[in-house]
Amino acid sequence: MAADLDDIFTAMGRQADVLPLAGPDAARRIGRRRNRNAVIAAAATVLIVVAGAGAGVAWRHDPSPEPILPANTIRGIAPIGSPLRLHGPADETMLSMIAINDDRVSVASGGFENDPLEVIGVDARSGAKVWDAGRLNAIEMNGPVAVPGGMVLYDGPDLSVRDPETGAELWKTVDPANGDVVVGDGVLVRVNVGGLSEGFALRTGKKLWSVPASGDDRPRHSIGFLENTTRRSLHFSDDRFAQLTLGGTVLVRDIHTGKILKSVATTVRPKLMTGFSVSGDLALIKDTVGYLDKPSRLVAADVSTGKVRDLYSIRTGLMRDAAPCGTGRICVASTEGYTRDGGLNPETVKVIDTTTGRILWTAQFGDALLSASSRAGRVLVTSASGSASLYDVDGRVIAQGGDTFGHIGQGWIDDANVLLQTPTAKGYDITTISAVDGRRTTLGTLSAVNAECTWTSEILACRDGAELKLWRFER
Amino acid sequence: MSLSVKVDFDMFYRDTSRRLLRYAYGLTGDPAEAQDLVQEAYARAWQRWRRVSGYEDPEAWLRLVVNRLSTDRWRRLFVRRDHATAQPPGPTVPPPSEDVVLLVQAMRTLPAAHRRALALHYLLDRSIAEIAVETGASAGTVKSWLSRGRAGLAAALHREEIPEGARRGR
């Protein structure tokens, strides 16, 4: 090759310059069609779900959102409408869940003592209540949950899909206790504990397909392909979903037909505490027996190539969890080996390159890890004592603190901003941290009795005492 | 949306789409895939144009979309399906030169971060500082990406090393 690199890239640019483009009309047409059908999924509530039998870390994976540029640091909030009195006791702890679908906020609220939750819908543009779906039959910890194209509400043994615009029930089915629900591309997949997998049209409930459990090798875990997943008991996906069978096979199925697109055999024999997640083309399986003196490993099955390898392993200690942590990266939370006096070594989070298996950086913590999430390569880690740390793509600390940085909930607003709820003497401060430079902005203080927030990149919805308050983020 | 908004979007498309296509081509090395990614990025921009148009640098937002889509093979397949029905077949283009073919093959052997840095640097003329801002990495990391990217290209192209002089002096 005679030319130097500059010249070859110039030739490549020229080659690109002569490629035809369809023009803006085609882009507008596709965008318009999407807008007709799609509802932007809401951010999860900040409720931390501790999985299984105290198995440990609950990794919150925020939706794979459209990137938001760092220039959009949040500088404040503007109230939307007037506070709305919620159903439930004013002066004692109450239960509430909030979900946001675009411009509609769905809220379930009530007391803990024999007080079924009331479900209402609020217009996020005006703050006005627009529908009332009545009371649930049971005290329920799982709903509502915003999904693209609808709102899922759990009510005891029932799972219903509702229209967030009107609150109307679109259809209803049985919640698969100890099973999995995956929502993606307009389809709701229900997998019961026996392994029966069924796909339903999300808006109509029409059964699209059904795959019976196959002997003893039935699906043990089912999960979506979007790295946001497990919003309470729901997983989110695109036009596929993944299953791990009792025999250790990773199945990738078409979400519209249930047909197997790819099957990859592994040596894992999954149990209840086996972790299963997806990062890009990699199915990640945390294979552990739960004993500190036994080894644990993280198995990566490439559903594109069919290759299976141990991505990381520990001889003794506890592998709390592993989860996608940006493109081509995973975070592994673990405590490995023992101290001289027989105690466990400090907990660490390791960020690992999934291509090479190389540990890119490690952070050490003084107490048990609670959650981790990643946006644009940056990683937010919180611990059980309430400390939180925000790292850049190379593992350098952007913001960090002890208990005073602590939280009752935290998460990404967008690529450039993190929201924290920090306990103070007066209540809970709502604070944003710029993920770019670590700058903190206190937005306000919520009640010490009841304070819980849900947000999208545009709207913040909080229960403040017995009231629902809405704000719009100002950048 | 109103006519003025459409005009605004169309002008933005006209001003930026060629650069975005260069970038997508650099990342993927595949003309059809680059075309699909560019269309997909603008479709997403149109879906939320009111917000995107208010950004300080909407073009950087599009590059981020293209970058994310290009690193997700499955999503790329989905995009391809979506656009295959939306577009008529395009006219044929002259085949790339031998050097470009070799470069495309070499780029495919690189990690995504290196490919991204090289595409921004060589195809869009972005400085190290600008790439650092766009990727959220430090300038040192960007230098490392470029250096390792060049070394990777050299290895893939069966050359001992691509001379430092190949880098643009900035």
XYZ file of C-alpha atoms in Angstrom:
645
model
C 0.000 0.000 0.000
C 1.697 3.143 -1.230
C -0.348 5.916 0.346
C -0.036 7.108 3.957
C -2.859 6.980 6.460
C -4.030 10.527 5.870
C -4.391 9.858 2.155
C -6.239 6.599 2.620
C -8.722 8.156 5.015
C -9.199 10.997 2.570
C -9.983 8.431 -0.110
C -12.392 6.741 2.284
C -14.133 10.064 2.933
C -14.451 10.648 -0.789
C -15.903 7.193 -1.200
C -18.491 8.012 1.465
C -19.270 11.305 -0.220
C -20.524 9.612 -3.367
C -22.843 7.201 -1.568
C -26.482 8.058 -2.219
C -28.724 9.227 0.619
C -32.491 9.066 0.594
C -32.990 12.642 1.793
C -34.820 14.127 4.759
C -38.272 13.018 3.598
C -37.477 9.361 4.240
C -36.116 10.118 7.701
C -39.191 12.174 8.546
C -41.476 9.427 7.290
C -39.828 6.795 9.474
C -39.758 9.119 12.466
C -43.413 10.035 12.024
C -44.438 6.393 11.785
C -42.577 5.618 14.987
C -44.136 8.549 16.796
C -47.579 7.261 15.980
C -46.930 3.921 17.560
C -44.410 4.439 20.231
C -44.684 5.604 23.766
C -41.463 6.504 25.435
C -40.816 4.295 28.373
C -40.597 5.929 31.729
C -37.789 5.773 34.156
C -38.132 3.237 36.904
C -39.091 4.146 40.402
C -36.177 4.182 42.709
C -37.433 1.228 44.675
C -34.523 -1.109 45.179
C -35.471 -4.717 44.771
C -33.286 -7.150 46.578
C -33.412 -10.322 44.604
C -34.171 -13.793 45.831
C -33.178 -15.036 49.222
C -31.083 -12.045 50.083
C -28.910 -12.936 47.163
C -27.467 -9.498 47.217
C -27.116 -6.743 44.732
C -30.006 -5.400 42.767
C -28.492 -3.924 39.660
C -30.538 -1.172 38.171
C -29.996 -0.916 34.455
C -31.392 2.253 33.085
C -33.009 2.219 29.701
C -30.774 2.463 26.674
C -31.883 5.988 25.986
C -31.091 8.311 23.197
C -27.869 10.068 24.109
C -28.239 13.438 25.743
C -25.331 15.776 25.287
C -23.231 16.785 28.271
C -24.057 20.432 27.641
C -27.471 19.745 29.154
C -26.577 19.892 32.806
C -29.729 20.218 34.875
C -29.816 23.539 36.670
C -33.228 23.460 38.342
C -36.849 22.337 38.226
C -40.080 24.161 37.385
C -43.321 23.032 39.064
C -46.116 21.606 36.922
C -49.601 22.458 38.210
C -50.518 22.198 41.875
C -49.737 19.362 44.295
C -52.316 16.573 44.186
C -53.547 14.856 47.355
C -52.983 11.123 47.053
C -55.039 8.347 48.565
C -53.398 7.071 51.759
C -52.461 8.178 55.271
C -50.924 11.632 55.523
C -48.753 11.215 58.575
C -47.491 7.683 58.350
C -45.594 5.672 55.836
C -47.672 4.933 52.788
C -47.115 2.800 49.755
C -46.932 4.333 46.337
C -45.616 3.574 42.909
C -45.317 6.044 40.079
C -44.880 5.395 36.364
C -44.459 7.904 33.552
C -45.492 7.274 29.936
C -44.606 10.366 27.968
C -47.067 13.003 29.222
C -49.048 10.716 31.488
C -48.168 9.914 35.099
C -49.804 6.840 36.642
C -49.806 6.572 40.412
C -50.884 3.782 42.757
C -51.011 4.807 46.408
C -52.467 3.749 49.725
C -51.675 2.593 53.243
C -50.038 -0.637 54.242
C -52.815 -1.840 56.551
C -55.694 -3.432 54.647
C -55.870 -0.453 52.352
C -55.849 -1.452 48.680
C -54.110 1.016 46.457
C -55.940 3.615 44.423
C -54.737 4.025 40.836
C -54.991 7.391 39.109
C -53.631 9.064 36.001
C -52.268 12.608 35.936
C -51.551 14.878 32.986
C -47.840 15.673 33.183
C -48.369 18.934 31.299
C -50.924 20.408 33.702
C -50.596 18.320 36.855
C -54.370 17.636 36.757
C -55.894 14.245 37.516
C -57.397 12.875 34.307
C -58.563 9.403 35.246
C -59.266 7.222 38.236
C -59.068 3.450 37.784
C -60.407 2.733 41.266
C -58.887 0.466 43.868
C -56.757 -2.606 43.435
C -58.016 -5.809 44.996
C -54.772 -6.420 46.839
C -51.913 -4.504 48.365
C -49.458 -4.677 45.554
C -45.785 -3.834 45.389
C -45.350 -4.220 41.664
C -47.392 -1.714 39.782
C -47.886 0.348 37.803
C -44.964 -0.046 35.438
C -44.621 2.058 32.298
C -43.723 0.058 29.201
C -43.417 1.237 25.597
C -46.995 1.177 24.349
C -48.846 0.775 27.614
C -48.875 0.564 31.356
C -48.679 -2.750 33.203
C -50.482 -3.081 36.490
C -50.151 -5.982 38.869
C -53.072 -6.709 41.146
C -52.650 -9.832 43.225
C -52.651 -12.783 40.811
C -53.622 -10.586 37.855
C -51.481 -8.712 35.414
C -53.360 -6.144 33.366
C -52.249 -3.914 30.534
C -53.829 -0.486 30.569
C -53.892 2.544 28.352
C -51.981 5.234 30.239
C -53.960 7.922 28.433
C -57.313 6.811 29.845
C -56.546 4.234 32.506
C -58.794 1.785 30.649
C -57.925 -1.872 30.988
C -56.927 -3.228 27.570
C -56.659 -6.850 28.630
C -55.800 -8.994 31.574
C -53.969 -12.237 32.220
C -52.465 -14.181 35.095
C -49.246 -12.910 36.618
C -46.785 -15.814 36.369
C -45.729 -16.133 39.986
C -41.995 -16.821 40.157
C -41.908 -16.612 36.381
C -40.798 -13.836 34.072
C -42.462 -11.175 31.978
C -40.630 -9.590 29.041
C -42.008 -6.663 27.048
C -40.579 -5.628 23.695
C -41.582 -4.430 20.251
C -45.309 -4.451 21.048
C -45.305 -7.942 22.518
C -45.668 -9.146 26.099
C -44.041 -12.507 26.801
C -45.116 -14.441 29.842
C -43.027 -17.391 31.052
C -44.425 -19.320 33.982
C -42.413 -21.218 36.535
C -43.081 -24.454 34.644
C -41.383 -23.020 31.567
C -44.464 -22.427 29.394
C -43.652 -19.401 27.228
C -46.412 -17.353 25.603
C -46.434 -14.198 23.539
C -49.316 -11.703 23.507
C -49.913 -8.556 21.508
C -49.316 -5.851 24.097
C -52.245 -3.622 23.155
C -54.900 -6.273 22.468
C -53.883 -9.342 24.445
C -54.203 -11.519 21.343
C -52.142 -14.657 21.831
C -49.438 -14.696 19.149
C -47.623 -17.883 20.022
C -47.087 -20.477 22.709
C -44.105 -22.741 23.377
C -44.631 -25.528 25.907
C -41.885 -26.465 28.331
C -39.634 -29.090 26.802
C -39.270 -31.920 29.301
C -36.790 -31.260 32.058
C -34.890 -28.691 30.028
C -37.391 -25.937 30.552
C -36.581 -22.202 30.696
C -35.382 -21.215 34.145
C -34.713 -17.531 33.524
C -36.060 -15.275 30.779
C -34.796 -11.767 30.155
C -34.876 -8.927 27.652
C -32.095 -7.632 25.463
C -32.258 -4.022 26.569
C -29.735 -3.251 29.224
C -32.315 -1.380 31.235
C -34.165 -4.270 32.421
C -35.904 -5.659 35.426
C -38.129 -2.820 36.379
C -39.534 -4.575 39.377
C -40.516 -7.927 37.856
C -40.555 -6.781 34.239
C -37.795 -7.123 31.672
C -37.508 -4.959 28.584
C -36.349 -6.057 25.166
C -36.251 -5.369 21.453
C -37.588 -7.877 18.941
C -36.001 -10.838 20.713
C -35.682 -12.200 24.191
C -33.301 -14.652 25.845
C -33.867 -17.700 27.998
C -31.570 -19.873 30.086
C -32.815 -23.431 30.407
C -32.298 -25.816 33.282
C -29.885 -27.724 31.043
C -27.757 -24.612 30.627
C -28.746 -23.717 27.073
C -29.080 -20.055 26.157
C -31.966 -19.599 23.732
C -32.594 -16.434 21.754
C -36.175 -16.293 20.545
C -38.016 -14.031 18.142
C -40.398 -12.095 20.365
C -43.086 -12.036 17.640
C -43.125 -15.779 16.912
C -41.381 -17.503 19.802
C -39.128 -19.263 17.296
C -35.554 -19.987 18.316
C -33.086 -17.737 16.526
C -30.007 -19.050 18.280
C -29.175 -21.792 20.729
C -25.909 -21.894 22.670
C -25.084 -24.739 25.051
C -23.184 -23.987 28.271
C -22.060 -26.089 31.207
C -24.085 -24.015 33.677
C -26.910 -25.711 35.532
C -28.960 -22.728 36.652
C -30.472 -22.388 40.069
C -32.603 -19.743 41.668
C -29.631 -17.571 42.487
C -28.013 -17.892 39.088
C -27.792 -14.455 37.544
C -28.762 -13.984 33.913
C -28.392 -10.796 31.904
C -27.515 -9.694 28.400
C -24.910 -7.223 27.203
C -24.912 -6.656 23.466
C -24.465 -10.095 21.930
C -23.251 -11.628 25.181
C -25.499 -13.603 27.496
C -23.935 -13.287 30.958
C -24.491 -16.044 33.479
C -23.388 -15.646 37.082
C -22.747 -19.244 38.068
C -22.467 -19.503 41.821
C -23.506 -21.920 44.540
C -23.765 -19.244 47.197
C -21.079 -20.583 49.551
C -18.139 -18.353 50.356
C -15.601 -21.172 50.254
C -16.706 -22.341 46.821
C -15.714 -20.850 43.460
C -17.993 -18.668 41.364
C -17.657 -17.714 37.736
C -19.144 -15.423 35.185
C -19.876 -17.267 31.962
C -20.281 -15.324 28.724
C -22.142 -16.971 25.863
C -21.854 -15.070 22.595
C -25.234 -15.521 20.925
C -23.783 -14.269 17.659
C -20.848 -16.682 17.333
C -21.954 -19.442 19.700
C -18.693 -19.219 21.663
C -18.812 -19.747 25.414
C -16.083 -18.723 27.859
C -15.505 -17.934 31.490
C -15.158 -14.180 31.527
C -14.262 -13.902 35.188
C -14.005 -16.246 38.145
C -13.211 -16.206 41.845
C -11.961 -19.111 43.926
C -13.526 -18.064 47.226
C -15.762 -15.252 48.323
C -18.985 -13.859 47.003
C -19.719 -12.823 43.446
C -22.610 -10.541 44.112
C -23.545 -9.797 40.579
C -22.465 -8.920 37.090
C -24.191 -6.612 34.698
C -23.680 -4.658 31.486
C -21.735 -1.480 32.169
C -21.522 0.331 28.849
C -20.715 -0.879 25.383
C -18.426 -3.889 25.504
C -18.036 -3.664 29.269
C -19.456 -5.385 32.277
C -19.317 -4.559 35.975
C -18.648 -7.371 38.420
C -19.334 -6.798 42.109
C -17.598 -9.228 44.415
C -15.659 -9.800 47.587
C -12.803 -12.187 47.016
C -10.673 -14.168 49.449
C -10.204 -13.627 53.141
C -8.314 -11.331 55.442
C -5.719 -12.730 57.899
C -8.305 -12.847 60.661
C -10.697 -14.812 58.485
C -12.967 -11.974 57.463
C -13.986 -11.158 53.933
C -11.842 -8.789 51.918
C -13.399 -5.451 50.957
C -15.997 -5.384 48.236
C -14.918 -4.326 44.785
C -16.455 -3.383 41.499
C -14.415 -4.425 38.495
C -15.093 -3.120 35.024
C -14.138 -5.774 32.484
C -13.678 -5.530 28.728
C -15.917 -8.241 27.289
C -13.742 -8.674 24.211
C -10.426 -9.264 25.913
C -11.526 -10.186 29.424
C -9.108 -7.566 30.716
C -9.977 -5.741 33.943
C -10.090 -2.090 32.922
C -10.395 -0.657 36.417
C -11.308 -1.638 39.944
C -12.959 0.344 42.742
C -12.960 -0.763 46.364
C -15.745 -0.241 48.900
C -16.009 -0.490 52.650
C -19.427 -2.098 52.776
C -21.825 -4.225 50.784
C -22.693 -2.970 47.340
C -26.290 -2.285 46.552
C -26.646 -1.123 43.001
C -24.713 -0.097 39.938
C -25.726 1.393 36.645
C -23.956 2.859 33.669
C -24.601 5.536 31.085
C -22.216 6.680 28.358
C -19.463 4.617 29.945
C -19.741 6.310 33.331
C -20.637 4.093 36.270
C -22.734 4.909 39.343
C -22.251 2.576 42.316
C -24.115 2.733 45.629
C -23.531 0.744 48.787
C -25.816 -0.551 51.487
C -24.722 2.111 53.974
C -25.803 4.848 51.631
C -22.539 5.908 50.075
C -22.442 6.500 46.357
C -19.696 6.935 43.808
C -19.721 8.139 40.247
C -16.845 7.163 37.953
C -15.823 8.258 34.508
C -15.121 5.869 31.659
C -11.559 5.328 32.901
C -12.501 4.702 36.527
C -11.642 8.147 37.846
C -13.982 9.444 40.526
C -16.329 12.188 39.334
C -18.270 12.460 42.605
C -18.120 10.451 45.778
C -19.335 10.645 49.343
C -20.027 8.798 52.543
C -23.334 8.578 54.305
C -24.203 12.195 53.637
C -24.036 11.408 49.943
C -26.385 8.577 50.817
C -29.755 8.076 49.369
C -33.095 6.464 49.443
C -32.994 6.382 45.708
C -30.682 7.353 42.913
C -30.320 6.961 39.219
C -29.567 8.486 35.887
C -31.733 11.259 34.502
C -29.830 11.184 31.224
C -26.231 10.659 30.138
C -25.165 13.885 31.814
C -27.096 13.937 35.083
C -27.667 11.736 38.122
C -30.472 12.270 40.624
C -30.036 11.516 44.325
C -32.430 11.607 47.265
C -30.328 12.406 50.270
C -31.575 12.199 53.875
C -31.171 15.389 55.917
C -32.468 16.637 59.272
C -35.535 18.117 57.549
C -36.397 15.382 55.095
C -34.897 14.273 51.816
C -32.969 16.621 49.597
C -33.378 16.091 45.870
C -29.992 16.696 44.311
C -28.600 16.361 40.833
C -24.986 15.559 40.102
C -23.463 16.497 36.786
C -21.912 13.339 35.386
C -19.523 15.519 33.439
C -17.870 17.482 36.219
C -19.484 16.279 39.463
C -21.197 19.590 40.129
C -24.104 19.275 42.592
C -27.382 21.177 42.424
C -29.993 20.885 45.170
C -33.451 21.031 43.640
C -35.592 20.899 46.791
C -36.516 18.998 49.952
C -39.210 16.360 50.357
C -41.090 15.111 53.425
C -39.232 12.991 55.942
C -42.276 10.707 56.203
C -42.963 9.863 52.589
C -40.622 10.718 49.773
C -40.196 8.772 46.595
C -39.530 9.933 43.082
C -39.733 8.662 39.556
C -38.397 10.522 36.570
C -37.818 10.615 32.870
C -35.242 12.811 31.190
C -37.865 15.583 31.168
C -40.203 15.119 34.144
C -39.714 14.535 37.859
C -42.696 13.079 39.771
C -42.442 12.730 43.539
C -44.651 11.706 46.396
C -44.068 14.351 49.051
C -45.906 13.326 52.182
C -49.433 12.621 50.963
C -49.086 14.767 47.871
C -47.953 14.102 44.326
C -45.762 16.860 42.936
C -44.582 17.212 39.369
C -41.746 19.268 37.966
C -40.053 19.744 34.651
C -36.257 19.636 34.594
C -34.623 22.889 33.528
C -31.302 22.700 31.710
C -45.146 19.718 12.818
C -45.225 23.087 11.083
C -43.686 23.886 7.734
C -40.986 26.025 9.322
C -39.956 23.122 11.520
C -39.704 20.876 8.469
C -37.640 23.464 6.653
C -35.431 23.765 9.691
C -34.955 19.989 9.802
C -34.339 19.751 6.062
C -31.684 22.432 6.205
C -30.023 20.685 9.082
C -30.138 17.443 7.117
C -28.658 19.107 4.083
C -25.844 20.674 6.094
C -24.875 17.665 8.143
C -25.905 14.404 6.476
C -22.806 14.051 4.327
C -20.518 14.395 7.311
C -22.574 11.904 9.259
C -22.396 9.466 6.356
C -18.600 9.789 6.349
C -18.565 9.021 10.036
C -20.918 6.042 9.705
C -18.900 4.690 6.804
C -15.742 5.011 8.844
C -17.283 3.088 11.719
C -18.858 0.322 9.681
C -16.910 0.168 6.417
C -20.146 -0.923 4.793
C -21.866 1.539 2.437
C -25.358 0.105 2.855
C -25.048 -0.135 6.595
C -23.722 3.411 6.803
C -26.687 4.654 4.765
C -29.099 2.808 7.056
C -27.496 4.165 10.193
C -27.622 7.728 8.916
C -31.273 7.411 7.988
C -32.042 5.860 11.341
C -30.237 8.637 13.202
C -32.168 11.344 11.360
C -35.441 9.471 11.857
C -34.769 9.484 15.586
C -33.817 13.142 15.439
C -37.101 13.952 13.710
C -39.040 12.056 16.360
C -37.711 14.483 18.966
C -36.654 17.357 16.780
C -37.933 20.060 19.071
C -35.526 18.915 21.770
C -32.624 17.885 19.565
C -32.692 21.151 17.632
C -32.228 22.998 20.906
C -28.947 21.297 21.676
C -25.752 23.232 21.351
C -24.459 20.662 18.881
C -27.267 18.510 17.423
C -24.814 16.928 14.996
C -22.882 15.454 17.917
C -26.140 13.923 19.156
C -26.553 12.241 15.770
C -23.012 10.904 15.921
C -23.730 9.423 19.318
C -26.801 7.687 17.922
C -24.803 6.332 14.981
C -22.016 5.248 17.286
C -24.378 3.341 19.545
C -26.207 1.686 16.706
C -22.990 0.727 14.970
C -21.752 -1.141 18.013
C -24.931 -3.155 18.369
C -25.064 -5.737 15.668
C -28.545 -6.949 16.470
C -29.963 -3.482 16.500
C -28.239 -2.827 13.209
C -30.053 -5.777 11.689
C -33.318 -4.346 12.988
C -32.492 -0.996 11.475
C -31.662 -2.641 8.187
C -35.028 -4.382 8.079
C -36.861 -1.171 8.881
C -35.157 0.843 6.202
C -35.113 -1.794 3.506
C -38.829 -1.293 3.111
C -38.646 2.472 3.396
C -36.186 3.213 0.650
C -35.956 2.420 -3.024
C -32.685 0.885 -4.170
C -30.088 3.566 -4.704
C -27.970 4.150 -7.769
C -24.769 2.234 -8.118
C -21.564 3.891 -6.967
C -18.012 3.391 -8.178
C -16.169 0.670 -6.276
C -13.737 1.781 -3.580
C -10.041 1.847 -4.316
C -7.797 -0.964 -3.193
C -6.406 1.215 -0.416
C -9.874 1.940 0.915
C -10.798 -1.732 0.827
C -7.683 -2.552 2.829
C -8.401 0.258 5.286
C -11.980 -0.930 5.777
C -10.748 -4.429 6.484
C -8.160 -3.117 8.903
C -10.654 -0.859 10.693
C -12.896 -3.847 11.305
C -10.164 -5.484 13.353
C -10.048 -2.569 15.811
C -12.015 -2.103 19.040
C -15.004 0.212 18.701
C -13.399 2.999 20.747
C -10.318 3.077 18.524
C -12.428 3.023 15.393
C -14.558 5.856 16.691
C -11.546 8.001 17.566
C -9.910 7.380 14.190
C -13.135 8.184 12.313
C -13.611 11.427 14.233
C -9.988 12.411 13.806
C -9.329 11.483 10.202
C -12.731 11.697 8.560
C -14.268 14.615 10.464
C -11.090 16.480 11.284
C -11.779 16.576 15.001
C -8.961 17.495 17.363
C -8.004 15.384 20.347
C -9.666 17.883 22.678
C -12.893 17.782 20.678
C -12.909 13.991 20.637
C -12.358 13.991 24.391
C -15.405 16.207 24.906
C -17.552 14.119 22.603
C -16.607 10.754 24.067
C -16.396 11.800 27.704
C -12.848 10.449 27.907
C -9.707 12.322 28.867
C -7.373 13.740 26.249
C -4.792 11.160 27.318
C -7.240 8.359 26.687
C -8.073 9.744 23.262
C -4.371 9.951 22.439
C -4.034 6.359 23.522
C -7.008 5.305 21.378
C -5.540 7.032 18.340
C -2.093 5.668 18.940
C -3.301 2.142 19.513
C -5.725 2.493 16.628
C -2.902 3.443 14.307
C -0.810 0.588 15.616
C -3.735 -1.749 15.100
C -4.166 -0.538 11.550
C -0.476 -1.020 10.946
C -0.640 -4.563 12.229
C -3.720 -5.337 10.197
C -2.226 -3.827 7.101
C 0.929 -5.905 7.598
C 3.049 -2.877 8.106
C 5.403 -2.520 10.973
C 4.108 0.853 11.975
C 2.235 3.712 10.498
C 4.538 6.685 10.707
C 3.770 9.417 13.164
C 3.776 11.816 10.245
C 0.544 10.236 9.084
C -1.201 11.997 11.936
C -2.391 15.442 11.246
C -0.469 18.067 13.084
C -2.929 19.964 15.266
